Backbone as JSON Lines, residues from 0, in Angstrom:
{"i":0,"aa":"X","n":[-42.69,-12.0,67.03],"ca":[-41.73,-12.5,68.05],"c":[-41.46,-11.49,69.01]}
{"i":1,"aa":"X","n":[-41.57,-10.28,68.73],"ca":[-41.21,-9.29,69.79],"c":[-42.29,-9.38,70.85]}
{"i":2,"aa":"X","n":[-43.53,-9.56,70.33],"ca":[-44.84,-9.49,71.3],"c":[-44.81,-10.71,72.22]}
{"i":3,"aa":"X","n":[-44.38,-11.91,71.68],"ca":[-44.15,-12.98,72.42],"c":[-42.95,-12.7,73.54]}
{"i":4,"aa":"X","n":[-41.94,-12.08,73.21],"ca":[-40.94,-11.86,74.19],"c":[-41.56,-10.95,75.1]}
{"i":5,"aa":"X","n":[-42.2,-9.9,74.85],"ca":[-42.72,-8.93,75.77],"c":[-43.73,-9.47,76.65]}
{"i":6,"aa":"X","n":[-44.62,-10.26,76.37],"ca":[-45.84,-10.89,77.06],"c":[-45.11,-11.89,77.96]}
{"i":7,"aa":"X","n":[-44.17,-12.84,77.55],"ca":[-43.7,-13.97,78.28],"c":[-42.81,-13.28,79.36]}
{"i":8,"aa":"X","n":[-42.0,-12.36,79.09],"ca":[-41.26,-11.58,79.96],"c":[-41.68,-11.01,81.21]}
{"i":9,"aa":"X","n":[-42.88,-10.3,80.88],"ca":[-43.67,-9.92,81.93],"c":[-44.06,-10.85,82.98]}
{"i":10,"aa":"X","n":[-44.79,-11.96,82.55],"ca":[-45.09,-12.89,83.28],"c":[-43.9,-13.67,84.2]}
{"i":11,"aa":"X","n":[-42.71,-13.78,83.31],"ca":[-41.72,-14.3,84.01],"c":[-41.14,-13.49,85.08]}
{"i":12,"aa":"X","n":[-40.89,-12.22,84.62],"ca":[-40.2,-11.26,85.59],"c":[-41.02,-10.94,86.73]}
{"i":13,"aa":"X","n":[-42.31,-11.0,86.51],"ca":[-43.19,-10.7,87.74],"c":[-43.28,-11.84,88.79]}
{"i":14,"aa":"X","n":[-43.01,-13.03,88.33],"ca":[-43.07,-14.29,89.17],"c":[-41.72,-14.7,89.59]}
{"i":15,"aa":"X","n":[-40.78,-14.5,88.81],"ca":[-39.45,-15.08,89.2],"c":[-38.85,-14.64,90.45]}
{"i":16,"aa":"X","n":[-38.94,-13.62,91.06],"ca":[-38.38,-13.35,92.34],"c":[-39.08,-14.23,93.42]}
{"i":17,"aa":"X","n":[-40.28,-14.52,93.28],"ca":[-40.81,-15.43,94.38],"c":[-40.64,-16.76,94.33]}
{"i":18,"aa":"X","n":[-40.65,-17.33,93.0],"ca":[-40.42,-18.68,92.62],"c":[-38.93,-18.95,93.03]}
{"i":19,"aa":"X","n":[-38.09,-18.13,92.56],"ca":[-36.76,-18.31,92.58],"c":[-36.28,-18.44,94.15]}
{"i":20,"aa":"X","n":[-36.92,-17.4,94.95],"ca":[-36.64,-17.43,96.47],"c":[-36.89,-18.58,96.99]}
{"i":21,"aa":"X","n":[-38.25,-19.26,96.85],"ca":[-38.78,-20.42,97.35],"c":[-37.68,-21.66,97.14]}
{"i":22,"aa":"X","n":[-37.38,-21.7,95.67],"ca":[-36.42,-22.6,95.3],"c":[-35.16,-22.66,95.96]}
{"i":23,"aa":"X","n":[-34.69,-21.48,96.2],"ca":[-33.38,-21.34,96.8],"c":[-33.24,-21.66,98.22]}
{"i":24,"aa":"X","n":[-34.46,-21.46,98.84],"ca":[-34.59,-21.76,100.42],"c":[-34.5,-23.26,100.52]}
{"i":25,"aa":"X","n":[-34.87,-23.89,99.59],"ca":[-35.19,-25.39,99.75],"c":[-34.16,-26.31,99.15]}
{"i":26,"aa":"X","n":[-33.51,-25.71,98.08],"ca":[-32.52,-26.5,97.24],"c":[-31.14,-26.37,98.12]}
{"i":27,"aa":"X","n":[-30.52,-27.47,98.08],"ca":[-29.11,-27.44,98.59],"c":[-28.13,-26.75,97.64]}
{"i":28,"aa":"X","n":[-26.97,-26.24,98.02],"ca":[-25.81,-26.02,97.39],"c":[-25.67,-26.95,96.18]}
{"i":29,"aa":"X","n":[-25.43,-28.2,96.56],"ca":[-25.14,-29.38,95.68],"c":[-26.27,-29.48,94.65]}
{"i":30,"aa":"X","n":[-27.42,-29.24,95.0],"ca":[-28.48,-29.61,94.11],"c":[-28.62,-28.41,92.94]}
{"i":31,"aa":"X","n":[-28.24,-27.3,93.49],"ca":[-28.13,-25.96,92.62],"c":[-27.01,-26.12,91.49]}
{"i":32,"aa":"X","n":[-25.81,-26.61,92.19],"ca":[-24.85,-27.01,91.2],"c":[-25.23,-28.05,90.17]}
{"i":33,"aa":"X","n":[-25.87,-29.08,90.73],"ca":[-26.29,-30.18,89.68],"c":[-27.26,-29.66,88.74]}
{"i":34,"aa":"X","n":[-28.29,-28.64,88.96],"ca":[-28.99,-27.92,88.05],"c":[-28.0,-27.37,87.0]}
{"i":35,"aa":"X","n":[-27.05,-26.62,87.3],"ca":[-26.09,-25.86,86.37],"c":[-25.42,-26.99,85.51]}
{"i":36,"aa":"X","n":[-24.88,-28.09,86.13],"ca":[-24.22,-29.14,85.36],"c":[-25.11,-29.74,84.25]}
{"i":37,"aa":"X","n":[-26.57,-30.17,84.63],"ca":[-27.3,-30.74,83.82],"c":[-27.66,-29.74,82.69]}
{"i":38,"aa":"X","n":[-27.92,-28.48,82.84],"ca":[-28.23,-27.39,81.7],"c":[-27.16,-27.22,80.83]}
{"i":39,"aa":"X","n":[-25.83,-27.11,81.41],"ca":[-24.68,-27.06,80.63],"c":[-24.45,-28.0,79.83]}
{"i":40,"aa":"X","n":[-24.63,-29.36,80.27],"ca":[-24.47,-30.68,79.37],"c":[-25.43,-30.65,78.4]}
{"i":41,"aa":"X","n":[-26.69,-30.36,78.65],"ca":[-27.63,-30.15,77.88],"c":[-27.44,-29.06,76.69]}
{"i":42,"aa":"X","n":[-26.98,-27.95,76.97],"ca":[-26.52,-27.12,75.82],"c":[-25.72,-27.73,75.0]}
{"i":43,"aa":"X","n":[-24.51,-28.26,75.49],"ca":[-23.47,-28.91,74.69],"c":[-24.34,-30.06,73.65]}
{"i":44,"aa":"X","n":[-24.88,-30.91,74.32],"ca":[-25.34,-32.07,73.54],"c":[-26.44,-31.63,72.5]}
{"i":45,"aa":"X","n":[-27.36,-30.67,72.89],"ca":[-28.54,-30.41,71.9],"c":[-28.04,-29.24,71.01]}
{"i":46,"aa":"X","n":[-27.05,-28.31,71.41],"ca":[-26.37,-27.57,70.34],"c":[-25.75,-28.44,69.14]}
{"i":47,"aa":"X","n":[-24.93,-29.33,69.66],"ca":[-24.39,-30.21,68.58],"c":[-25.35,-30.99,67.76]}
{"i":48,"aa":"X","n":[-26.12,-31.45,68.53],"ca":[-27.31,-32.34,67.85],"c":[-27.94,-31.18,66.61]}
{"i":49,"aa":"X","n":[-28.53,-30.06,67.08],"ca":[-29.14,-29.31,66.09],"c":[-28.22,-28.79,65.11]}
{"i":50,"aa":"X","n":[-26.94,-28.65,65.33],"ca":[-25.92,-28.41,64.18],"c":[-25.88,-29.37,63.17]}
{"i":51,"aa":"X","n":[-26.15,-30.73,63.6],"ca":[-25.98,-31.76,62.68],"c":[-27.31,-31.9,62.0]}
{"i":52,"aa":"X","n":[-28.44,-31.94,62.88],"ca":[-29.81,-32.49,62.28],"c":[-30.82,-31.35,62.49]}
{"i":53,"aa":"X","n":[-30.33,-30.21,62.04],"ca":[-31.37,-28.98,62.2],"c":[-32.69,-29.37,61.45]}
{"i":54,"aa":"X","n":[-32.61,-29.47,60.28],"ca":[-33.75,-29.62,59.26],"c":[-34.79,-30.88,59.86]}
{"i":55,"aa":"X","n":[-34.25,-31.94,60.3],"ca":[-35.08,-33.1,60.93],"c":[-35.71,-32.6,62.07]}
{"i":56,"aa":"X","n":[-34.86,-32.06,62.88],"ca":[-35.6,-31.82,64.35],"c":[-36.37,-30.56,64.29]}
{"i":57,"aa":"X","n":[-36.13,-29.65,63.32],"ca":[-37.18,-28.46,63.27],"c":[-38.44,-28.79,62.8]}
{"i":58,"aa":"X","n":[-38.67,-29.86,62.26],"ca":[-39.97,-30.43,61.83],"c":[-40.94,-30.59,63.17]}
{"i":59,"aa":"X","n":[-40.07,-30.78,64.25],"ca":[-40.76,-31.23,65.4],"c":[-40.87,-30.14,66.49]}
{"i":60,"aa":"X","n":[-40.63,-28.76,66.02],"ca":[-40.5,-27.8,66.92],"c":[-41.94,-27.63,67.64]}
{"i":61,"aa":"X","n":[-42.94,-27.56,66.65],"ca":[-44.37,-27.46,67.6],"c":[-44.64,-28.51,68.52]}
{"i":62,"aa":"X","n":[-43.96,-29.76,68.22],"ca":[-44.29,-30.79,69.34],"c":[-43.46,-30.52,70.69]}
{"i":63,"aa":"X","n":[-42.25,-29.99,70.4],"ca":[-41.52,-29.65,71.62],"c":[-42.27,-28.53,72.4]}
{"i":64,"aa":"X","n":[-42.89,-27.47,71.78],"ca":[-43.77,-26.5,72.5],"c":[-44.95,-27.02,73.13]}
{"i":65,"aa":"X","n":[-45.55,-28.14,72.46],"ca":[-46.68,-28.64,73.21],"c":[-46.16,-29.45,74.29]}
{"i":66,"aa":"X","n":[-45.17,-30.16,74.17],"ca":[-44.56,-31.02,75.37],"c":[-44.4,-30.2,76.41]}
{"i":67,"aa":"X","n":[-43.54,-29.04,76.17],"ca":[-43.15,-28.2,77.3],"c":[-44.44,-27.52,77.99]}
{"i":68,"aa":"X","n":[-45.5,-27.32,77.29],"ca":[-46.82,-26.75,77.86],"c":[-47.32,-27.83,78.71]}
{"i":69,"aa":"X","n":[-47.37,-29.0,78.38],"ca":[-48.05,-30.06,78.96],"c":[-47.22,-30.54,80.34]}
{"i":70,"aa":"X","n":[-45.95,-30.65,80.03],"ca":[-44.97,-30.98,81.17],"c":[-44.99,-29.86,82.17]}
{"i":71,"aa":"X","n":[-45.01,-28.64,81.77],"ca":[-45.16,-27.5,82.61],"c":[-46.37,-27.36,83.46]}
{"i":72,"aa":"X","n":[-47.42,-27.81,82.91],"ca":[-48.69,-27.88,83.62],"c":[-48.64,-28.97,84.67]}
{"i":73,"aa":"X","n":[-48.14,-30.06,84.25],"ca":[-47.89,-31.31,85.08],"c":[-47.09,-30.96,86.09]}
{"i":74,"aa":"X","n":[-45.75,-30.4,85.99],"ca":[-44.78,-30.08,87.07],"c":[-45.51,-29.15,88.19]}
{"i":75,"aa":"X","n":[-46.33,-28.21,87.46],"ca":[-46.99,-27.06,88.41],"c":[-48.17,-27.92,89.29]}
{"i":76,"aa":"X","n":[-48.83,-28.58,88.65],"ca":[-49.98,-29.51,89.45],"c":[-48.98,-30.28,90.54]}
{"i":77,"aa":"X","n":[-48.13,-30.85,90.14],"ca":[-47.41,-31.69,90.85],"c":[-46.92,-30.92,92.23]}
{"i":78,"aa":"X","n":[-46.36,-29.75,92.01],"ca":[-45.71,-28.77,93.13],"c":[-46.98,-28.4,94.09]}
{"i":79,"aa":"X","n":[-48.07,-28.04,93.37],"ca":[-49.19,-27.56,94.16],"c":[-49.65,-28.7,95.07]}
{"i":80,"aa":"X","n":[-49.78,-29.78,94.45],"ca":[-50.53,-30.93,95.23],"c":[-49.62,-31.57,96.29]}
{"i":81,"aa":"X","n":[-48.31,-31.71,95.84],"ca":[-47.42,-32.34,96.96],"c":[-46.73,-31.35,97.94]}
{"i":82,"aa":"X","n":[-46.68,-30.16,97.38],"ca":[-45.76,-29.14,98.16],"c":[-44.37,-29.42,98.2]}
{"i":83,"aa":"X","n":[-43.85,-30.4,97.42],"ca":[-42.54,-30.75,97.35],"c":[-41.84,-30.01,96.43]}
{"i":84,"aa":"X","n":[-41.14,-28.93,96.72],"ca":[-40.46,-27.86,95.83],"c":[-39.37,-28.4,95.34]}
{"i":85,"aa":"X","n":[-38.54,-29.23,96.27],"ca":[-37.29,-29.78,95.54],"c":[-37.38,-30.7,94.52]}
{"i":86,"aa":"X","n":[-38.54,-31.64,94.54],"ca":[-38.79,-32.59,93.3],"c":[-39.34,-31.67,92.19]}
{"i":87,"aa":"X","n":[-39.99,-30.63,92.55],"ca":[-40.5,-29.65,91.33],"c":[-39.36,-28.96,90.65]}
{"i":88,"aa":"X","n":[-38.46,-28.8,91.5],"ca":[-37.31,-27.96,90.9],"c":[-36.47,-29.09,90.06]}
{"i":89,"aa":"X","n":[-36.17,-30.27,90.37],"ca":[-35.61,-31.45,89.87],"c":[-36.24,-31.59,88.45]}
{"i":90,"aa":"X","n":[-37.62,-31.73,88.55],"ca":[-38.47,-32.0,87.46],"c":[-38.42,-30.86,86.37]}
{"i":91,"aa":"X","n":[-38.33,-29.64,86.8],"ca":[-38.35,-28.54,85.96],"c":[-36.96,-28.52,85.38]}
{"i":92,"aa":"X","n":[-35.97,-28.88,86.13],"ca":[-34.55,-28.99,85.5],"c":[-34.52,-29.92,84.37]}
{"i":93,"aa":"X","n":[-35.11,-31.11,84.36],"ca":[-35.22,-32.21,83.74],"c":[-35.86,-31.69,82.2]}
{"i":94,"aa":"X","n":[-36.91,-31.21,82.48],"ca":[-37.94,-30.51,81.32],"c":[-37.21,-29.43,80.61]}
{"i":95,"aa":"X","n":[-36.44,-28.67,81.34],"ca":[-35.7,-27.44,80.63],"c":[-34.62,-28.14,79.87]}
{"i":96,"aa":"X","n":[-33.97,-29.11,80.66],"ca":[-32.65,-29.58,79.95],"c":[-32.89,-30.16,78.6]}
{"i":97,"aa":"X","n":[-34.18,-31.02,78.52],"ca":[-34.4,-31.8,77.33],"c":[-35.52,-31.07,76.39]}
{"i":98,"aa":"X","n":[-36.59,-30.67,76.83],"ca":[-37.7,-29.98,75.96],"c":[-37.44,-28.48,75.6]}
{"i":99,"aa":"X","n":[-36.93,-27.99,76.74],"ca":[-36.9,-26.38,76.54],"c":[-35.65,-26.11,75.72]}
{"i":100,"aa":"X","n":[-34.68,-26.89,75.98],"ca":[-33.42,-26.65,75.2],"c":[-33.56,-26.76,73.68]}
{"i":101,"aa":"X","n":[-34.47,-27.9,73.47],"ca":[-34.75,-28.17,71.96],"c":[-35.6,-26.93,71.26]}
{"i":102,"aa":"X","n":[-36.44,-26.38,72.13],"ca":[-37.19,-25.05,71.69],"c":[-36.18,-23.9,71.53]}
{"i":103,"aa":"X","n":[-35.17,-23.82,72.44],"ca":[-34.26,-22.71,72.3],"c":[-33.35,-22.73,71.04]}
{"i":104,"aa":"X","n":[-32.95,-24.13,70.66],"ca":[-32.26,-24.37,69.46],"c":[-33.21,-24.15,68.2]}
{"i":105,"aa":"X","n":[-34.33,-24.68,68.38],"ca":[-35.23,-24.42,67.25],"c":[-35.59,-22.87,67.13]}
{"i":106,"aa":"X","n":[-35.6,-22.25,68.2],"ca":[-35.84,-20.88,68.04],"c":[-34.82,-20.06,67.29]}
{"i":107,"aa":"X","n":[-33.66,-20.4,67.49],"ca":[-32.33,-19.79,66.9],"c":[-32.64,-19.99,65.36]}
{"i":108,"aa":"X","n":[-33.1,-21.3,65.11],"ca":[-33.39,-21.56,63.51],"c":[-34.42,-20.76,62.92]}
{"i":109,"aa":"X","n":[-35.56,-20.71,63.96],"ca":[-36.8,-19.91,63.38],"c":[-36.37,-18.37,63.13]}
{"i":110,"aa":"X","n":[-35.54,-17.87,64.04],"ca":[-35.1,-16.65,63.89],"c":[-34.13,-16.35,62.53]}
{"i":111,"aa":"X","n":[-33.32,-17.46,62.48],"ca":[-32.46,-17.24,61.22],"c":[-33.35,-17.33,59.85]}
{"i":112,"aa":"X","n":[-34.26,-17.99,59.89],"ca":[-35.23,-18.1,58.82],"c":[-36.01,-16.76,58.52]}
{"i":113,"aa":"X","n":[-36.47,-16.31,59.61],"ca":[-37.47,-15.18,59.63],"c":[-36.6,-13.92,59.18]}
{"i":114,"aa":"X","n":[-35.52,-13.78,59.81],"ca":[-34.72,-12.65,59.78],"c":[-33.52,-13.17,58.92]}
{"i":115,"aa":"X","n":[-33.51,-13.28,57.59],"ca":[-32.53,-13.95,56.84],"c":[-31.4,-13.04,56.31]}
{"i":116,"aa":"X","n":[-31.36,-11.85,56.77],"ca":[-30.05,-11.09,56.29],"c":[-29.37,-10.68,57.7]}
{"i":117,"aa":"X","n":[-28.09,-10.3,57.41],"ca":[-27.26,-9.81,58.66],"c":[-28.17,-8.7,59.14]}
{"i":118,"aa":"X","n":[-28.48,-7.56,58.29],"ca":[-29.25,-6.42,58.8],"c":[-30.43,-6.63,59.62]}
{"i":119,"aa":"X","n":[-31.34,-7.69,59.05],"ca":[-32.64,-7.98,59.61],"c":[-32.53,-8.49,60.88]}
{"i":120,"aa":"X","n":[-31.49,-9.49,61.04],"ca":[-31.18,-10.34,62.22],"c":[-30.46,-9.27,63.3]}
{"i":121,"aa":"X","n":[-29.79,-8.31,62.97],"ca":[-29.18,-7.38,63.8],"c":[-30.35,-6.48,64.32]}
{"i":122,"aa":"X","n":[-31.26,-6.08,63.42],"ca":[-32.28,-5.12,64.1],"c":[-33.22,-5.88,64.92]}
{"i":123,"aa":"X","n":[-33.44,-7.09,64.61],"ca":[-34.49,-7.94,65.5],"c":[-33.81,-8.2,66.82]}
{"i":124,"aa":"X","n":[-32.52,-8.55,66.81],"ca":[-31.67,-8.85,68.04],"c":[-31.69,-7.63,68.91]}
{"i":125,"aa":"X","n":[-31.21,-6.54,68.41],"ca":[-31.33,-5.2,69.18],"c":[-32.81,-4.9,69.75]}
{"i":126,"aa":"X","n":[-33.69,-5.12,68.82],"ca":[-35.14,-4.63,69.3],"c":[-35.65,-5.7,70.28]}
{"i":127,"aa":"X","n":[-35.41,-7.0,70.08],"ca":[-35.61,-8.13,71.08],"c":[-35.06,-7.82,72.43]}
{"i":128,"aa":"X","n":[-33.73,-7.38,72.55],"ca":[-33.13,-6.97,73.67],"c":[-33.77,-5.91,74.4]}
{"i":129,"aa":"X","n":[-34.31,-4.85,73.64],"ca":[-34.83,-3.69,74.15],"c":[-36.43,-4.02,74.72]}
{"i":130,"aa":"X","n":[-36.91,-4.96,73.95],"ca":[-38.31,-5.24,74.54],"c":[-38.26,-6.12,75.48]}
{"i":131,"aa":"X","n":[-37.13,-7.14,75.68],"ca":[-37.14,-7.78,76.89],"c":[-36.7,-7.02,77.95]}
{"i":132,"aa":"X","n":[-35.85,-6.2,78.0],"ca":[-35.63,-5.23,78.97],"c":[-36.67,-4.31,79.61]}
{"i":133,"aa":"X","n":[-37.48,-3.81,78.68],"ca":[-38.61,-2.96,79.08],"c":[-39.58,-3.78,79.81]}
{"i":134,"aa":"X","n":[-39.84,-5.18,79.19],"ca":[-40.69,-6.23,79.9],"c":[-40.32,-6.49,81.34]}
{"i":135,"aa":"X","n":[-38.92,-6.78,81.49],"ca":[-38.38,-7.19,82.74],"c":[-38.49,-5.94,83.77]}
{"i":136,"aa":"X","n":[-38.33,-4.82,83.3],"ca":[-38.64,-3.66,84.11],"c":[-40.04,-3.72,84.63]}
{"i":137,"aa":"X","n":[-41.0,-3.73,83.76],"ca":[-42.27,-3.68,84.14],"c":[-42.63,-4.96,85.06]}
{"i":138,"aa":"X","n":[-42.25,-6.0,84.54],"ca":[-42.51,-7.38,85.34],"c":[-41.66,-7.06,86.77]}
{"i":139,"aa":"X","n":[-40.69,-6.65,86.92],"ca":[-40.02,-6.44,88.22],"c":[-40.69,-5.43,89.05]}
{"i":140,"aa":"X","n":[-41.21,-4.37,88.53],"ca":[-42.1,-3.5,89.48],"c":[-43.39,-4.13,89.76]}
{"i":141,"aa":"X","n":[-43.96,-4.9,88.81],"ca":[-45.19,-5.57,89.33],"c":[-44.85,-6.55,90.45]}
{"i":142,"aa":"X","n":[-43.7,-7.17,90.37],"ca":[-43.09,-8.13,91.38],"c":[-42.96,-7.51,92.74]}
{"i":143,"aa":"X","n":[-42.47,-6.17,92.72],"ca":[-42.41,-5.52,93.89],"c":[-43.73,-5.27,94.64]}
{"i":144,"aa":"X","n":[-44.69,-5.07,93.89],"ca":[-46.0,-4.83,94.61],"c":[-46.94,-6.22,94.73]}
{"i":145,"aa":"X","n":[-46.63,-7.21,94.1],"ca":[-47.28,-8.5,94.31],"c":[-46.96,-9.0,95.62]}
{"i":146,"aa":"X","n":[-48.21,-9.67,96.31],"ca":[-47.74,-10.34,97.44],"c":[-48.68,-11.67,97.41]}
{"i":147,"aa":"X","n":[-48.37,-12.32,96.4],"ca":[-49.3,-13.65,96.17],"c":[-48.42,-14.78,96.63]}
{"i":148,"aa":"X","n":[-49.16,-15.93,97.03],"ca":[-48.49,-17.09,97.46],"c":[-47.67,-17.89,96.16]}
{"i":149,"aa":"X","n":[-46.85,-18.58,96.59],"ca":[-46.06,-19.49,95.81],"c":[-46.98,-20.38,94.68]}
{"i":150,"aa":"X","n":[-48.05,-20.79,95.05],"ca":[-49.08,-21.53,94.36],"c":[-49.43,-20.59,93.09]}
{"i":151,"aa":"X","n":[-49.87,-19.59,93.44],"ca":[-50.27,-18.53,92.4],"c":[-49.21,-18.14,91.48]}
{"i":152,"aa":"X","n":[-48.03,-17.85,92.14],"ca":[-46.95,-17.44,91.16],"c":[-46.64,-18.57,90.22]}
{"i":153,"aa":"X","n":[-46.59,-19.84,90.66],"ca":[-46.41,-20.99,89.78],"c":[-47.32,-21.0,88.6]}
{"i":154,"aa":"X","n":[-48.57,-20.7,88.88],"ca":[-49.7,-20.82,87.84],"c":[-49.38,-19.65,86.94]}
{"i":155,"aa":"X","n":[-49.34,-18.41,87.47],"ca":[-48.85,-17.43,86.53],"c":[-47.63,-17.7,85.6]}
{"i":156,"aa":"X","n":[-46.67,-18.25,86.09],"ca":[-45.47,-18.38,85.39],"c":[-45.78,-19.55,84.29]}
{"i":157,"aa":"X","n":[-46.63,-20.51,84.78],"ca":[-46.97,-21.38,83.67],"c":[-47.82,-20.93,82.63]}
{"i":158,"aa":"X","n":[-48.79,-20.18,82.97],"ca":[-49.6,-19.39,82.23],"c":[-48.64,-18.65,81.04]}
{"i":159,"aa":"X","n":[-47.71,-17.88,81.67],"ca":[-46.89,-17.05,80.79],"c":[-46.19,-18.0,79.71]}
{"i":160,"aa":"X","n":[-45.71,-19.13,80.14],"ca":[-44.98,-20.1,79.3],"c":[-45.9,-20.64,78.15]}
{"i":161,"aa":"X","n":[-47.19,-20.86,78.7],"ca":[-48.33,-21.36,77.75],"c":[-48.47,-20.35,76.6]}
{"i":162,"aa":"X","n":[-48.49,-19.15,76.94],"ca":[-48.68,-18.09,75.99],"c":[-47.29,-18.01,75.16]}
{"i":163,"aa":"X","n":[-46.26,-18.0,75.65],"ca":[-45.06,-18.23,74.64],"c":[-44.95,-19.23,73.78]}
{"i":164,"aa":"X","n":[-45.41,-20.51,74.32],"ca":[-45.53,-21.56,73.25],"c":[-46.5,-21.51,72.18]}
{"i":165,"aa":"X","n":[-47.75,-21.02,72.54],"ca":[-48.6,-20.62,71.6],"c":[-48.25,-19.81,70.58]}
{"i":166,"aa":"X","n":[-47.49,-18.72,70.87],"ca":[-47.06,-17.57,70.03],"c":[-45.88,-18.24,69.1]}
{"i":167,"aa":"X","n":[-45.13,-19.28,69.73],"ca":[-44.19,-19.83,68.76],"c":[-44.52,-20.8,67.86]}
{"i":168,"aa":"X","n":[-45.55,-21.6,68.08],"ca":[-46.37,-22.52,67.42],"c":[-46.83,-21.65,66.15]}
{"i":169,"aa":"X","n":[-47.49,-20.59,66.54],"ca":[-48.11,-19.75,65.51],"c":[-47.01,-19.17,64.51]}
{"i":170,"aa":"X","n":[-45.99,-18.68,65.07],"ca":[-45.03,-18.26,64.29],"c":[-44.45,-19.25,63.52]}
{"i":171,"aa":"X","n":[-44.11,-20.58,64.03],"ca":[-43.57,-21.74,63.02],"c":[-44.39,-21.79,61.93]}
{"i":172,"aa":"X","n":[-45.63,-21.99,62.25],"ca":[-46.58,-22.38,61.2],"c":[-46.61,-21.2,60.07]}
{"i":173,"aa":"X","n":[-46.58,-19.99,60.59],"ca":[-46.69,-18.87,59.76],"c":[-45.41,-18.81,58.62]}
{"i":174,"aa":"X","n":[-44.19,-19.04,59.35],"ca":[-43.08,-19.07,58.76],"c":[-42.93,-20.22,57.95]}
{"i":175,"aa":"X","n":[-43.37,-21.42,58.06],"ca":[-43.3,-22.52,57.03],"c":[-44.16,-22.21,55.96]}
{"i":176,"aa":"X","n":[-45.44,-21.76,56.12],"ca":[-46.24,-21.29,55.07],"c":[-45.8,-20.15,54.2]}
{"i":177,"aa":"X","n":[-45.07,-19.2,54.67],"ca":[-44.33,-18.11,53.89],"c":[-43.22,-18.72,53.09]}
{"i":178,"aa":"X","n":[-42.57,-19.75,53.65],"ca":[-41.3,-20.2,52.97],"c":[-41.71,-21.44,52.25]}
């Protein structure tokens, strides 16, 4: 799980400044606020749903990862072909609110299963924060020197997300087999 965090965060943090800048240039204040509202409503709805139906939903965790991968590729292709970054931002918001939010909730359950004592979970969380921070520093330094266009940045970010999903499907299968 720490390796997944490290690799994904390097991709994310090295492309984020460019993608975020492009999105913020074209998105209106209202659209950005709508993004926040959608994501917060999603957290409330899916957090509650996972609290009630965790076992049933967790069975579909790999499907959520595959769906996020496929939809991420599709939205990236859409953005590249149409150059419509506002619609890309809206599509990405919807995918995040529905699919990625389920992956986040399932990830909490996955970590609870893998790190099943207070001490193990505490150590993982502290190590994960450290790995995330190191990878963010590395990715941010890379971002300072990259001068790639938006299309390449979207492709790199999508590739990083694919790696993350592959890792989590593997971790899910390994955890289910172990338990």
